[in-house]
Amino acid sequence: MSQNPHIFVLGGARSGKSAFAEKLTLDQTKTSKCTYIATSQVWDEEMRVRIDLHKDRRGSEWETIEAPLALAEALTEQSQNGVPILVDCLTLWLTNLMMDERDITAECDSLIKAISTINTPIIFVSNEVGQGIVPDNKMARDFRDHAGNLHQKLAAAVDQVYFVTAGLPSKLKG
Amino acid sequence: MSQNPHIFVLGGARSGKSAFAEKLTLDQTKTSKCTYIATSQVWDEEMRVRIDLHKDRRGSEWETIEAPLALAEALTEQSQNGVPILVDCLTLWLTNLMMDERDITAECDSLIKAISTINTPIIFVSNEVGQGIVPDNKMARDFRDHAGNLHQKLAAAVDQVYFVTAGLPSKLKG
Amino acid sequence: MSQNPHIFVLGGARSGKSAFAEKLTLDQTKTSKCTYIATSQVWDEEMRVRIDLHKDRRGSEWETIEAPLALAEALTEQSQNGVPILVDCLTLWLTNLMMDERDITAECDSLIKAISTINTPIIFVSNEVGQGIVPDNKMARDFRDHAGNLHQKLAAAVDQVYFVTAGLPSKLKG
């Protein structure tokens, strides 16, 4: 196992994937410090309040950075600190990229390339969204395709992959 | 392994989870008797006919109890008989609670508390509903959140957890 | 393990199941030849172009046969050639059967019966569609039921079953 592993935690909605990923990240720290990269977009004051509540819940080990779009850049910059980084979550990042009409494939490839040069632990969280019925609307189908493509690329690139179901992690790789 | 295990069987629609759970329940009986707690709400005569057909299919080992809402109470009462209990299914129970505008978190916590005091085998069946695209309507999203939260709590509380795919059970815990 | 295994590869949308199944099929060939049975219906010129592109991508090992409805017959006929057969995918076949108002249960039973008499490697690909929220419309619910029922029957009938997540296969049987 790599000393500074890159780990991908995938799971359904409310599967307990974020709590498991937080634990994995804390396990990697040597200094009791961790970096939390939030991909959520802050749309209004209500969301700001919710995000601040989440920050408080995570406690003093965590420094929170917001990166709704420029995720590769944020990872490269934060990795200079040498502390483990948690990215939560990639499906939200994909949503932001789609809303901003970015070239999704290019952005995903840049992300994969960026993490290949980073030598600190990174734990990625993402939502499995492809195991239900085919959605009616095209944007949802496109989103599902983008998510599936990114998950495959990321799973191939990282050291470990977990799938979380009902709070229980199953190791798929590593 | 516990002598009177509490087992949670999770799976998608038409995954074969109920048939597997019935088998698990029958495996636990010492008297050839089992109790089936149905959470389905009987809305009309058509549904009554369907439920009666299901009862006949299950055969003479099974006594069927209906508990669309008061599941914790039914479990506590039925456990006095000392025979294995199958609860099918929790997602239907959650639907009934939502329709009845109950406090879902409180009801789920009561269920978890109730089963911690029961020393007969219980097998729970529930539907995985969180691995598709985010639903458009708020009630479906709320339902998905409630189901995920309950599944996490139950998986933590029971002795064994299985996930069933295409009729094939994978053990996630125990 | 059977010398001429029947293998079922199940996975969500964009899970990498087709690429994995292609690899499994190529692994089975002794002559460098494989047969690809496409269940896609050709509706228009645009689709014809897409399908031709797919054929080119797969390369010269593959002979492509189209069987949108008569899958059991195509399998029986193609198996005479003695080369491994890839069927991609069963959910599309079910869609075609529903559009054509066939008796789905009878068609699925005929397929299972047909493959029981075939002694060449067959690799089946299908989509897991039952792990999201219950769909609003009845046709989607029926489709989900048909898919789940077929997956259970096929998983019981074949030698090996894989579930693919983010490009990573987990063996469920065999």
Short mmCIF file of C-alpha atoms in Angstrom, two decimals:
data_model
loop_
_atom_site.label_atom_id
_atom_site.label_comp_id
_atom_site.label_asym_id
_atom_site.label_seq_id
_atom_site.Cartn_x
_atom_site.Cartn_y
_atom_site.Cartn_z
CA MET A 1 0.00 0.00 0.00
CA SER A 2 1.18 3.47 -0.87
CA GLN A 3 2.30 5.61 2.05
CA ASN A 4 0.25 8.53 0.81
CA PRO A 5 -2.66 6.73 -0.77
CA HIS A 6 -5.23 8.20 -3.08
CA ILE A 7 -8.56 6.63 -2.13
CA PHE A 8 -11.92 6.76 -3.87
CA VAL A 9 -15.08 6.26 -1.76
CA LEU A 10 -18.21 5.63 -3.82
CA GLY A 11 -21.73 4.99 -2.54
CA GLY A 12 -25.42 5.76 -2.92
CA ALA A 13 -27.31 8.62 -1.32
CA ARG A 14 -27.22 8.49 2.49
CA SER A 15 -25.00 5.44 2.37
CA GLY A 16 -22.61 6.75 5.03
CA LYS A 17 -19.86 7.36 2.46
CA SER A 18 -18.90 10.82 3.77
CA ALA A 19 -18.57 9.68 7.39
CA PHE A 20 -16.44 6.72 6.27
CA ALA A 21 -14.28 9.01 4.08
CA GLU A 22 -13.78 11.48 6.97
CA LYS A 23 -12.56 8.60 9.12
CA LEU A 24 -10.17 7.41 6.38
CA THR A 25 -8.78 10.95 6.04
CA LEU A 26 -8.23 11.35 9.79
CA ASP A 27 -6.47 7.94 9.78
CA GLN A 28 -3.91 9.38 7.34
CA THR A 29 -2.94 12.49 9.25
CA LYS A 30 0.31 12.66 11.18
CA THR A 31 -0.27 16.17 12.48
CA SER A 32 -3.95 15.95 13.51
CA LYS A 33 -4.70 18.39 10.67
CA CYS A 34 -6.77 17.63 7.55
CA THR A 35 -7.99 19.69 4.62
CA TYR A 36 -11.61 19.49 3.50
CA ILE A 37 -12.27 20.57 -0.09
CA ALA A 38 -15.98 21.30 -0.43
CA THR A 39 -17.30 21.32 -3.99
CA SER A 40 -20.68 22.74 -2.98
CA GLN A 41 -21.66 26.00 -4.59
CA VAL A 42 -22.83 28.66 -2.12
CA TRP A 43 -26.02 30.01 -3.73
CA ASP A 44 -27.52 31.95 -0.83
CA GLU A 45 -27.37 32.83 2.85
CA GLU A 46 -29.28 29.67 3.86
CA MET A 47 -26.65 27.51 2.20
CA ARG A 48 -23.87 29.53 3.84
CA VAL A 49 -25.43 28.80 7.25
CA ARG A 50 -25.69 25.07 6.44
CA ILE A 51 -22.08 24.90 5.29
CA ASP A 52 -20.89 26.69 8.42
CA LEU A 53 -22.83 24.18 10.53
CA HIS A 54 -21.09 21.32 8.71
CA LYS A 55 -17.71 22.97 9.35
CA ASP A 56 -18.45 23.18 13.06
CA ARG A 57 -19.54 19.52 13.13
CA ARG A 58 -16.31 18.33 11.57
CA GLY A 59 -14.29 19.96 14.34
CA SER A 60 -10.99 21.73 14.71
CA GLU A 61 -8.84 19.20 12.81
CA TRP A 62 -10.30 20.39 9.54
CA GLU A 63 -9.51 23.39 7.41
CA THR A 64 -12.25 23.92 4.82
CA ILE A 65 -11.52 25.14 1.29
CA GLU A 66 -14.24 25.78 -1.29
CA ALA A 67 -13.61 24.62 -4.85
CA PRO A 68 -16.87 24.37 -6.80
CA LEU A 69 -15.07 24.43 -10.18
CA ALA A 70 -11.26 24.72 -9.92
CA LEU A 71 -10.77 21.40 -8.15
CA ALA A 72 -7.50 20.34 -9.81
CA GLU A 73 -5.95 23.71 -8.96
CA ALA A 74 -7.19 23.57 -5.36
CA LEU A 75 -5.76 20.07 -4.91
CA THR A 76 -2.38 21.05 -6.31
CA GLU A 77 -2.22 24.14 -4.09
CA GLN A 78 -3.47 22.46 -0.91
CA SER A 79 -1.16 19.48 -1.34
CA GLN A 80 1.77 21.82 -0.59
CA ASN A 81 0.67 21.70 3.08
CA GLY A 82 1.39 17.99 3.27
CA VAL A 83 -1.80 17.13 5.16
CA PRO A 84 -4.46 14.63 3.98
CA ILE A 85 -7.15 16.09 1.77
CA LEU A 86 -10.81 15.03 1.62
CA VAL A 87 -12.79 16.00 -1.52
CA ASP A 88 -16.56 15.86 -0.97
CA CYS A 89 -18.05 15.32 -3.46
CA LEU A 90 -17.30 14.73 -7.14
CA THR A 91 -20.92 14.49 -8.33
CA LEU A 92 -21.51 18.01 -7.01
CA TRP A 93 -18.38 19.16 -8.84
CA LEU A 94 -19.70 17.59 -12.06
CA THR A 95 -23.03 19.38 -11.54
CA ASN A 96 -21.20 22.70 -11.17
CA LEU A 97 -19.17 22.04 -14.33
CA MET A 98 -22.33 21.23 -16.30
CA MET A 99 -24.10 24.39 -15.02
CA ASP A 100 -21.04 26.38 -16.09
CA GLU A 101 -21.06 24.65 -19.51
CA ARG A 102 -17.48 23.41 -19.22
CA ASP A 103 -15.91 20.65 -21.31
CA ILE A 104 -16.48 17.84 -18.82
CA THR A 105 -14.14 15.28 -20.38
CA ALA A 106 -11.28 17.80 -20.48
CA GLU A 107 -11.91 18.86 -16.87
CA CYS A 108 -11.98 15.24 -15.69
CA ASP A 109 -8.77 14.44 -17.55
CA SER A 110 -7.10 17.50 -15.97
CA LEU A 111 -8.17 16.31 -12.53
CA ILE A 112 -6.78 12.82 -13.09
CA LYS A 113 -3.52 14.30 -14.42
CA ALA A 114 -3.22 16.70 -11.47
CA ILE A 115 -3.59 14.00 -8.82
CA SER A 116 -0.96 11.82 -10.52
CA THR A 117 1.64 14.43 -9.51
CA ILE A 118 0.44 14.84 -5.90
CA ASN A 119 2.16 12.92 -3.15
CA THR A 120 -0.17 13.58 -0.20
CA PRO A 121 -3.12 11.40 0.80
CA ILE A 122 -6.32 12.35 -1.01
CA ILE A 123 -9.71 10.82 -0.30
CA PHE A 124 -12.43 11.39 -2.92
CA VAL A 125 -16.15 10.97 -2.24
CA SER A 126 -18.71 10.48 -5.01
CA ASN A 127 -22.29 9.31 -5.51
CA GLU A 128 -23.21 6.19 -7.44
CA VAL A 129 -26.06 7.39 -9.69
CA GLY A 130 -26.16 4.78 -12.47
CA GLN A 131 -28.02 1.84 -10.94
CA GLY A 132 -31.58 3.06 -11.26
CA ILE A 133 -33.90 3.29 -14.23
CA VAL A 134 -32.78 5.40 -17.24
CA PRO A 135 -33.86 8.99 -16.44
CA ASP A 136 -36.47 10.71 -18.62
CA ASN A 137 -34.59 13.94 -19.16
CA LYS A 138 -31.44 14.35 -21.23
CA MET A 139 -29.51 16.43 -18.71
CA ALA A 140 -29.89 13.68 -16.10
CA ARG A 141 -28.77 11.06 -18.63
CA ASP A 142 -25.74 13.18 -19.57
CA PHE A 143 -24.92 13.71 -15.91
CA ARG A 144 -25.11 9.95 -15.29
CA ASP A 145 -22.77 9.32 -18.22
CA HIS A 146 -20.27 11.93 -17.02
CA ALA A 147 -20.35 10.52 -13.48
CA GLY A 148 -19.83 6.96 -14.71
CA ASN A 149 -16.95 7.98 -16.96
CA LEU A 150 -15.25 9.95 -14.17
CA HIS A 151 -15.71 7.10 -11.69
CA GLN A 152 -14.05 4.65 -14.08
CA LYS A 153 -11.09 6.95 -14.73
CA LEU A 154 -10.64 7.78 -11.06
CA ALA A 155 -10.95 4.14 -9.94
CA ALA A 156 -8.22 3.22 -12.44
CA ALA A 157 -5.96 6.05 -11.19
CA VAL A 158 -6.18 5.67 -7.39
CA ASP A 159 -4.66 3.13 -5.00
CA GLN A 160 -7.85 2.05 -3.23
CA VAL A 161 -11.57 2.04 -4.01
CA TYR A 162 -14.39 1.43 -1.54
CA PHE A 163 -18.13 1.06 -2.14
CA VAL A 164 -20.26 1.96 0.87
CA THR A 165 -23.71 0.41 1.40
CA ALA A 166 -25.79 1.08 4.53
CA GLY A 167 -22.69 2.43 6.25
CA LEU A 168 -20.66 -0.71 5.46
CA PRO A 169 -17.59 -0.31 3.21
CA SER A 170 -16.65 -3.02 0.70
CA LYS A 171 -13.16 -2.78 -0.77
CA LEU A 172 -13.23 -2.99 -4.57
CA LYS A 173 -9.54 -2.25 -5.16
CA GLY A 174 -6.25 -1.99 -3.24
CA MET B 1 -22.45 -15.75 15.44
CA SER B 2 -25.40 -15.00 17.67
CA GLN B 3 -27.74 -17.90 18.34
CA ASN B 4 -30.75 -15.72 17.63
CA PRO B 5 -29.35 -13.41 14.99
CA HIS B 6 -30.86 -10.21 13.75
CA ILE B 7 -30.25 -10.11 10.01
CA PHE B 8 -30.75 -7.29 7.50
CA VAL B 9 -31.32 -8.22 3.84
CA LEU B 10 -30.99 -5.27 1.45
CA GLY B 11 -31.35 -5.31 -2.33
CA GLY B 12 -32.80 -3.58 -5.36
CA ALA B 13 -36.25 -4.12 -6.86
CA ARG B 14 -36.80 -7.71 -8.02
CA SER B 15 -33.39 -8.71 -6.74
CA GLY B 16 -34.63 -11.86 -5.05
CA LYS B 17 -34.16 -10.38 -1.59
CA SER B 18 -37.52 -11.56 -0.20
CA ALA B 19 -37.04 -15.17 -1.32
CA PHE B 20 -33.55 -15.18 0.22
CA ALA B 21 -34.88 -13.66 3.45
CA GLU B 22 -37.67 -16.26 3.66
CA LYS B 23 -35.05 -18.99 3.35
CA LEU B 24 -32.91 -17.38 6.08
CA THR B 25 -35.94 -17.19 8.37
CA LEU B 26 -36.91 -20.82 7.82
CA ASP B 27 -33.27 -21.79 8.54
CA GLN B 28 -33.66 -20.24 12.00
CA THR B 29 -36.79 -22.04 13.11
CA LYS B 30 -36.63 -24.96 15.51
CA THR B 31 -40.37 -25.61 15.50
CA SER B 32 -41.11 -25.31 11.75
CA LYS B 33 -43.08 -22.16 12.58
CA CYS B 34 -42.21 -18.60 11.48
CA THR B 35 -43.90 -15.23 11.80
CA TYR B 36 -44.27 -12.96 8.80
CA ILE B 37 -44.77 -9.27 9.60
CA ALA B 38 -46.18 -7.59 6.51
CA THR B 39 -45.83 -3.79 6.42
CA SER B 40 -48.07 -3.43 3.38
CA GLN B 41 -51.11 -1.24 3.81
CA VAL B 42 -54.35 -2.85 2.63
CA TRP B 43 -55.99 -0.09 0.55
CA ASP B 44 -58.67 -2.04 -1.29
CA GLU B 45 -60.18 -5.44 -2.09
CA GLU B 46 -57.71 -6.03 -4.94
CA MET B 47 -54.80 -5.66 -2.56
CA ARG B 48 -56.49 -7.94 -0.03
CA VAL B 49 -56.73 -10.65 -2.70
CA ARG B 50 -53.05 -10.20 -3.62
CA ILE B 51 -51.95 -10.40 0.01
CA ASP B 52 -54.02 -13.54 0.55
CA LEU B 53 -52.38 -15.10 -2.52
CA HIS B 54 -48.95 -14.31 -1.06
CA LYS B 55 -49.96 -15.91 2.24
CA ASP B 56 -50.98 -19.08 0.44
CA ARG B 57 -47.71 -19.16 -1.50
CA ARG B 58 -45.63 -18.96 1.66
CA GLY B 59 -47.29 -22.08 3.05
CA SER B 60 -48.36 -23.37 6.42
CA GLU B 61 -45.14 -22.62 8.33
CA TRP B 62 -45.98 -18.95 8.32
CA GLU B 63 -48.29 -16.91 10.51
CA THR B 64 -48.89 -13.50 8.94
CA ILE B 65 -49.23 -10.33 11.02
CA GLU B 66 -49.96 -6.92 9.53
CA ALA B 67 -48.06 -3.94 10.92
CA PRO B 68 -48.15 -1.01 8.49
CA LEU B 69 -47.19 1.50 11.19
CA ALA B 70 -46.72 -0.03 14.66
CA LEU B 71 -43.76 -2.18 13.71
CA ALA B 72 -41.75 -1.88 16.93
CA GLU B 73 -44.82 -2.87 18.96
CA ALA B 74 -45.61 -5.82 16.67
CA LEU B 75 -42.03 -7.09 16.91
CA THR B 76 -41.99 -6.86 20.70
CA GLU B 77 -45.34 -8.65 20.95
CA GLN B 78 -44.59 -11.37 18.38
CA SER B 79 -41.16 -12.08 19.84
CA GLN B 80 -42.93 -13.56 22.89
CA ASN B 81 -43.72 -16.61 20.72
CA GLY B 82 -40.04 -17.41 20.35
CA VAL B 83 -40.24 -18.15 16.63
CA PRO B 84 -38.18 -16.41 13.92
CA ILE B 85 -39.74 -13.23 12.51
CA LEU B 86 -39.47 -11.93 8.96
CA VAL B 87 -40.23 -8.22 8.40
CA ASP B 88 -40.98 -7.45 4.72
CA CYS B 89 -40.32 -4.64 4.02
CA LEU B 90 -38.91 -1.53 5.69
CA THR B 91 -39.20 0.80 2.69
CA LEU B 92 -42.96 0.14 2.66
CA TRP B 93 -43.08 0.87 6.39
CA LEU B 94 -41.25 4.17 5.78
CA THR B 95 -43.76 5.03 3.04
CA ASN B 96 -46.63 4.40 5.45
CA LEU B 97 -44.99 6.57 8.13
CA MET B 98 -44.52 9.42 5.64
CA MET B 99 -48.15 9.16 4.46
CA ASP B 100 -49.22 9.31 8.11
CA GLU B 101 -46.92 12.32 8.70
CA ARG B 102 -45.04 10.69 11.54
CA ASP B 103 -41.68 11.79 12.93
CA ILE B 104 -39.56 9.37 10.88
CA THR B 105 -36.34 9.75 12.84
CA ALA B 106 -38.13 9.12 16.14
CA GLU B 107 -39.95 6.08 14.72
CA CYS B 108 -36.71 4.62 13.35
CA ASP B 109 -34.92 5.16 16.65
CA SER B 110 -37.80 3.42 18.48
CA LEU B 111 -37.51 0.47 16.13
CA ILE B 112 -33.76 0.14 16.66
CA LYS B 113 -34.27 0.40 20.45
CA ALA B 114 -37.04 -2.21 20.40
CA ILE B 115 -35.02 -4.81 18.55
CA SER B 116 -32.05 -4.38 20.89
CA THR B 117 -34.19 -5.96 23.64
CA ILE B 118 -35.51 -8.86 21.54
CA ASN B 119 -33.82 -12.23 21.74
CA THR B 120 -35.49 -14.09 18.87
CA PRO B 121 -34.21 -14.23 15.29
CA ILE B 122 -35.47 -11.32 13.18
CA ILE B 123 -34.85 -10.97 9.47
CA PHE B 124 -35.47 -7.53 7.96
CA VAL B 125 -35.99 -6.90 4.24
CA SER B 126 -35.53 -3.48 2.63
CA ASN B 127 -35.05 -1.89 -0.79
CA GLU B 128 -31.91 -0.10 -1.83
CA VAL B 129 -33.22 3.12 -3.42
CA GLY B 130 -30.22 5.46 -3.31
CA GLN B 131 -28.07 4.38 -6.25
CA GLY B 132 -29.95 6.05 -9.09
CA ILE B 133 -30.08 9.66 -10.22
CA VAL B 134 -31.32 12.29 -7.72
CA PRO B 135 -35.14 12.27 -8.01
CA ASP B 136 -36.94 15.39 -9.27
CA ASN B 137 -39.56 15.58 -6.55
CA LYS B 138 -38.91 16.47 -2.94
CA MET B 139 -40.96 13.64 -1.42
CA ALA B 140 -38.89 11.06 -3.30
CA ARG B 141 -35.67 12.76 -2.15
CA ASP B 142 -36.89 12.81 1.45
CA PHE B 143 -37.90 9.16 1.20
CA ARG B 144 -34.47 8.28 -0.14
CA ASP B 145 -32.81 10.12 2.74
CA HIS B 146 -35.02 8.40 5.33
CA ALA B 147 -34.34 4.98 3.79
CA GLY B 148 -30.58 5.57 3.72
CA ASN B 149 -30.55 6.77 7.32
CA LEU B 150 -32.59 3.79 8.52
CA HIS B 151 -30.42 1.34 6.58
CA GLN B 152 -27.27 2.74 8.21
CA LYS B 153 -28.76 2.54 11.71
CA LEU B 154 -30.12 -0.95 11.19
CA ALA B 155 -26.91 -2.26 9.62
CA ALA B 156 -24.99 -0.98 12.65
CA ALA B 157 -27.46 -2.63 15.06
CA VAL B 158 -27.85 -6.13 13.57
CA ASP B 159 -25.54 -9.15 13.55
CA GLN B 160 -25.50 -9.81 9.81
CA VAL B 161 -26.12 -7.78 6.65
CA TYR B 162 -26.58 -9.16 3.14
CA PHE B 163 -26.90 -7.35 -0.18
CA VAL B 164 -28.78 -9.32 -2.84
CA THR B 165 -28.11 -8.78 -6.57
CA ALA B 166 -29.77 -10.90 -9.28
CA GLY B 167 -30.73 -13.44 -6.62
CA LEU B 168 -27.15 -13.73 -5.34
CA PRO B 169 -26.48 -12.65 -1.72
CA SER B 170 -23.20 -10.93 -0.78
CA LYS B 171 -22.43 -10.75 2.92
CA LEU B 172 -21.54 -7.21 3.99
CA LYS B 173 -21.37 -7.87 7.74
CA GLY B 174 -21.27 -10.77 10.21
CA MET C 1 -14.98 -23.96 -13.99
CA SER C 2 -16.71 -24.92 -17.20
CA GLN C 3 -14.53 -25.02 -20.31
CA ASN C 4 -17.11 -23.09 -22.27
CA PRO C 5 -18.53 -20.89 -19.57
CA HIS C 6 -21.71 -18.86 -19.73
CA ILE C 7 -20.97 -15.59 -17.95
CA PHE C 8 -23.32 -12.80 -16.89
CA VAL C 9 -21.87 -9.28 -16.51
CA LEU C 10 -24.18 -6.86 -14.69
CA GLY C 11 -23.52 -3.22 -13.85
CA GLY C 12 -24.92 0.29 -13.77
CA ALA C 13 -24.84 2.83 -16.58
CA ARG C 14 -21.28 3.72 -17.67
CA SER C 15 -19.85 1.23 -15.20
CA GLY C 16 -17.39 -0.23 -17.68
CA LYS C 17 -19.37 -3.48 -17.96
CA SER C 18 -19.19 -3.71 -21.78
CA ALA C 19 -15.41 -3.19 -21.92
CA PHE C 20 -14.97 -5.85 -19.21
CA ALA C 21 -17.31 -8.24 -21.05
CA GLU C 22 -15.43 -7.72 -24.33
CA LYS C 23 -12.20 -8.64 -22.56
CA LEU C 24 -13.82 -11.77 -21.04
CA THR C 25 -15.06 -12.81 -24.49
CA LEU C 26 -11.65 -12.33 -26.13
CA ASP C 27 -10.12 -14.38 -23.28
CA GLN C 28 -12.32 -17.30 -24.34
CA THR C 29 -11.45 -17.41 -28.01
CA LYS C 30 -9.08 -20.02 -29.37
CA THR C 31 -9.24 -18.75 -32.95
CA SER C 32 -8.98 -14.99 -32.36
CA LYS C 33 -12.56 -14.74 -33.61
CA CYS C 34 -15.59 -13.64 -31.55
CA THR C 35 -19.24 -13.00 -32.33
CA TYR C 36 -20.94 -9.84 -31.12
CA ILE C 37 -24.73 -10.02 -30.88
CA ALA C 38 -26.06 -6.47 -30.75
CA THR C 39 -29.61 -6.12 -29.42
CA SER C 40 -29.87 -2.47 -30.41
CA GLN C 41 -32.67 -1.57 -32.75
CA VAL C 42 -31.60 0.52 -35.73
CA TRP C 43 -34.20 3.33 -35.87
CA ASP C 44 -32.53 5.78 -38.24
CA GLU C 45 -29.44 6.69 -40.23
CA GLU C 46 -27.83 8.42 -37.21
CA MET C 47 -28.04 5.19 -35.22
CA ARG C 48 -26.66 3.21 -38.16
CA VAL C 49 -23.62 5.51 -38.19
CA ARG C 50 -23.11 5.10 -34.44
CA ILE C 51 -23.36 1.32 -34.66
CA ASP C 52 -20.86 1.23 -37.53
CA LEU C 53 -18.47 3.33 -35.45
CA HIS C 54 -18.80 0.83 -32.60
CA LYS C 55 -18.07 -2.04 -34.98
CA ASP C 56 -14.89 -0.32 -36.18
CA ARG C 57 -13.76 0.32 -32.59
CA ARG C 58 -14.11 -3.36 -31.64
CA GLY C 59 -11.73 -4.39 -34.41
CA SER C 60 -11.35 -7.27 -36.79
CA GLU C 61 -11.75 -10.11 -34.25
CA TRP C 62 -15.46 -9.41 -34.07
CA GLU C 63 -18.29 -10.43 -36.35
CA THR C 64 -21.40 -8.41 -35.52
CA ILE C 65 -24.90 -9.89 -35.67
CA GLU C 66 -28.05 -7.88 -34.97
CA ALA C 67 -30.78 -9.53 -32.91
CA PRO C 68 -33.15 -6.94 -31.47
CA LEU C 69 -35.88 -9.54 -30.80
CA ALA C 70 -34.96 -13.11 -31.86
CA LEU C 71 -32.08 -13.46 -29.41
CA ALA C 72 -32.55 -17.14 -28.52
CA GLU C 73 -32.61 -18.05 -32.22
CA ALA C 74 -29.53 -15.94 -32.98
CA LEU C 75 -27.61 -17.57 -30.12
CA THR C 76 -28.53 -21.07 -31.23
CA GLU C 77 -27.55 -20.31 -34.81
CA GLN C 78 -24.30 -18.47 -34.02
CA SER C 79 -23.19 -21.12 -31.54
CA GLN C 80 -22.70 -23.47 -34.52
CA ASN C 81 -19.54 -21.49 -35.34
CA GLY C 82 -17.94 -22.54 -32.07
CA VAL C 83 -16.56 -19.08 -31.26
CA PRO C 84 -17.31 -17.10 -28.08
CA ILE C 85 -20.42 -14.92 -28.24
CA LEU C 86 -20.96 -11.58 -26.53
CA VAL C 87 -24.57 -10.39 -26.08
CA ASP C 88 -24.79 -6.64 -25.41
CA CYS C 89 -27.20 -5.92 -23.86
CA LEU C 90 -30.20 -7.64 -22.29
CA THR C 91 -31.95 -4.49 -21.02
CA LEU C 92 -32.09 -3.21 -24.61
CA TRP C 93 -33.50 -6.57 -25.70
CA LEU C 94 -36.20 -6.30 -22.98
CA THR C 95 -37.03 -2.79 -24.19
CA ASN C 96 -37.46 -4.08 -27.74
CA LEU C 97 -39.70 -6.93 -26.52
CA MET C 98 -41.88 -4.49 -24.56
CA MET C 99 -42.18 -2.14 -27.56
CA ASP C 100 -43.21 -5.13 -29.66
CA GLU C 101 -45.75 -6.19 -26.97
CA ARG C 102 -44.30 -9.66 -26.57
CA ASP C 103 -44.92 -12.02 -23.65
CA ILE C 104 -41.79 -11.11 -21.70
CA THR C 105 -41.84 -14.03 -19.28
CA ALA C 106 -42.21 -16.54 -22.12
CA GLU C 107 -39.41 -14.89 -24.12
CA CYS C 108 -37.08 -14.90 -21.11
CA ASP C 109 -37.85 -18.55 -20.37
CA SER C 110 -37.11 -19.43 -24.02
CA LEU C 111 -33.77 -17.63 -23.79
CA ILE C 112 -32.78 -19.50 -20.62
CA LYS C 113 -33.83 -22.78 -22.19
CA ALA C 114 -31.90 -22.06 -25.40
CA ILE C 115 -28.63 -21.31 -23.65
CA SER C 116 -28.87 -24.50 -21.57
CA THR C 117 -28.32 -26.46 -24.80
CA ILE C 118 -25.41 -24.33 -26.09
CA ASN C 119 -21.87 -25.48 -25.48
CA THR C 120 -19.88 -22.40 -26.59
CA PRO C 121 -18.84 -19.54 -24.32
CA ILE C 122 -21.49 -16.84 -24.05
CA ILE C 123 -21.00 -13.57 -22.22
CA PHE C 124 -24.17 -11.58 -21.42
CA VAL C 125 -24.18 -7.88 -20.55
CA SER C 126 -27.07 -6.19 -18.75
CA ASN C 127 -27.85 -3.00 -16.84
CA GLU C 128 -28.73 -2.95 -13.16
CA VAL C 129 -31.79 -0.66 -13.04
CA GLY C 130 -33.44 -1.56 -9.72
CA GLN C 131 -31.41 0.31 -7.11
CA GLY C 132 -32.89 3.76 -7.50
CA ILE C 133 -36.16 5.25 -6.34
CA VAL C 134 -39.41 3.62 -7.56
CA PRO C 135 -40.14 5.22 -10.97
CA ASP C 136 -43.29 7.35 -11.39
CA ASN C 137 -44.53 5.75 -14.59
CA LYS C 138 -45.89 2.25 -14.90
CA MET C 139 -43.90 1.26 -17.99
CA ALA C 140 -40.63 2.02 -16.18
CA ARG C 141 -41.82 0.00 -13.16
CA ASP C 142 -42.78 -2.92 -15.40
CA PHE C 143 -39.44 -2.71 -17.18
CA ARG C 144 -37.62 -2.75 -13.85
CA ASP C 145 -39.59 -5.83 -12.78
CA HIS C 146 -38.87 -7.64 -16.05
CA ALA C 147 -35.16 -6.80 -15.83
CA GLY C 148 -34.93 -7.99 -12.23
CA ASN C 149 -36.74 -11.23 -13.01
CA LEU C 150 -34.54 -11.94 -16.04
CA HIS C 151 -31.37 -11.15 -14.08
CA GLN C 152 -32.36 -13.62 -11.35
CA LYS C 153 -33.12 -16.39 -13.85
CA LEU C 154 -29.96 -15.79 -15.85
CA ALA C 155 -27.73 -15.58 -12.75
CA ALA C 156 -29.14 -18.95 -11.64
CA ALA C 157 -28.51 -20.50 -15.07
CA VAL C 158 -24.96 -19.34 -15.86
CA ASP C 159 -21.57 -20.45 -14.53
CA GLN C 160 -20.23 -17.05 -13.49
CA VAL C 161 -21.72 -13.68 -12.53
CA TYR C 162 -19.83 -10.39 -12.20
CA PHE C 163 -21.04 -7.01 -10.99
CA VAL C 164 -19.03 -4.06 -12.38
CA THR C 165 -18.72 -0.78 -10.46
CA ALA C 166 -16.53 2.10 -11.66
CA GLY C 167 -14.78 -0.30 -14.04
CA LEU C 168 -13.98 -2.77 -11.25
CA PRO C 169 -15.56 -6.26 -11.49
CA SER C 170 -16.71 -8.10 -8.34
CA LYS C 171 -17.40 -11.80 -8.77
CA LEU C 172 -20.82 -12.75 -7.37
CA LYS C 173 -20.84 -16.36 -8.56
CA GLY C 174 -18.51 -18.99 -10.00
#
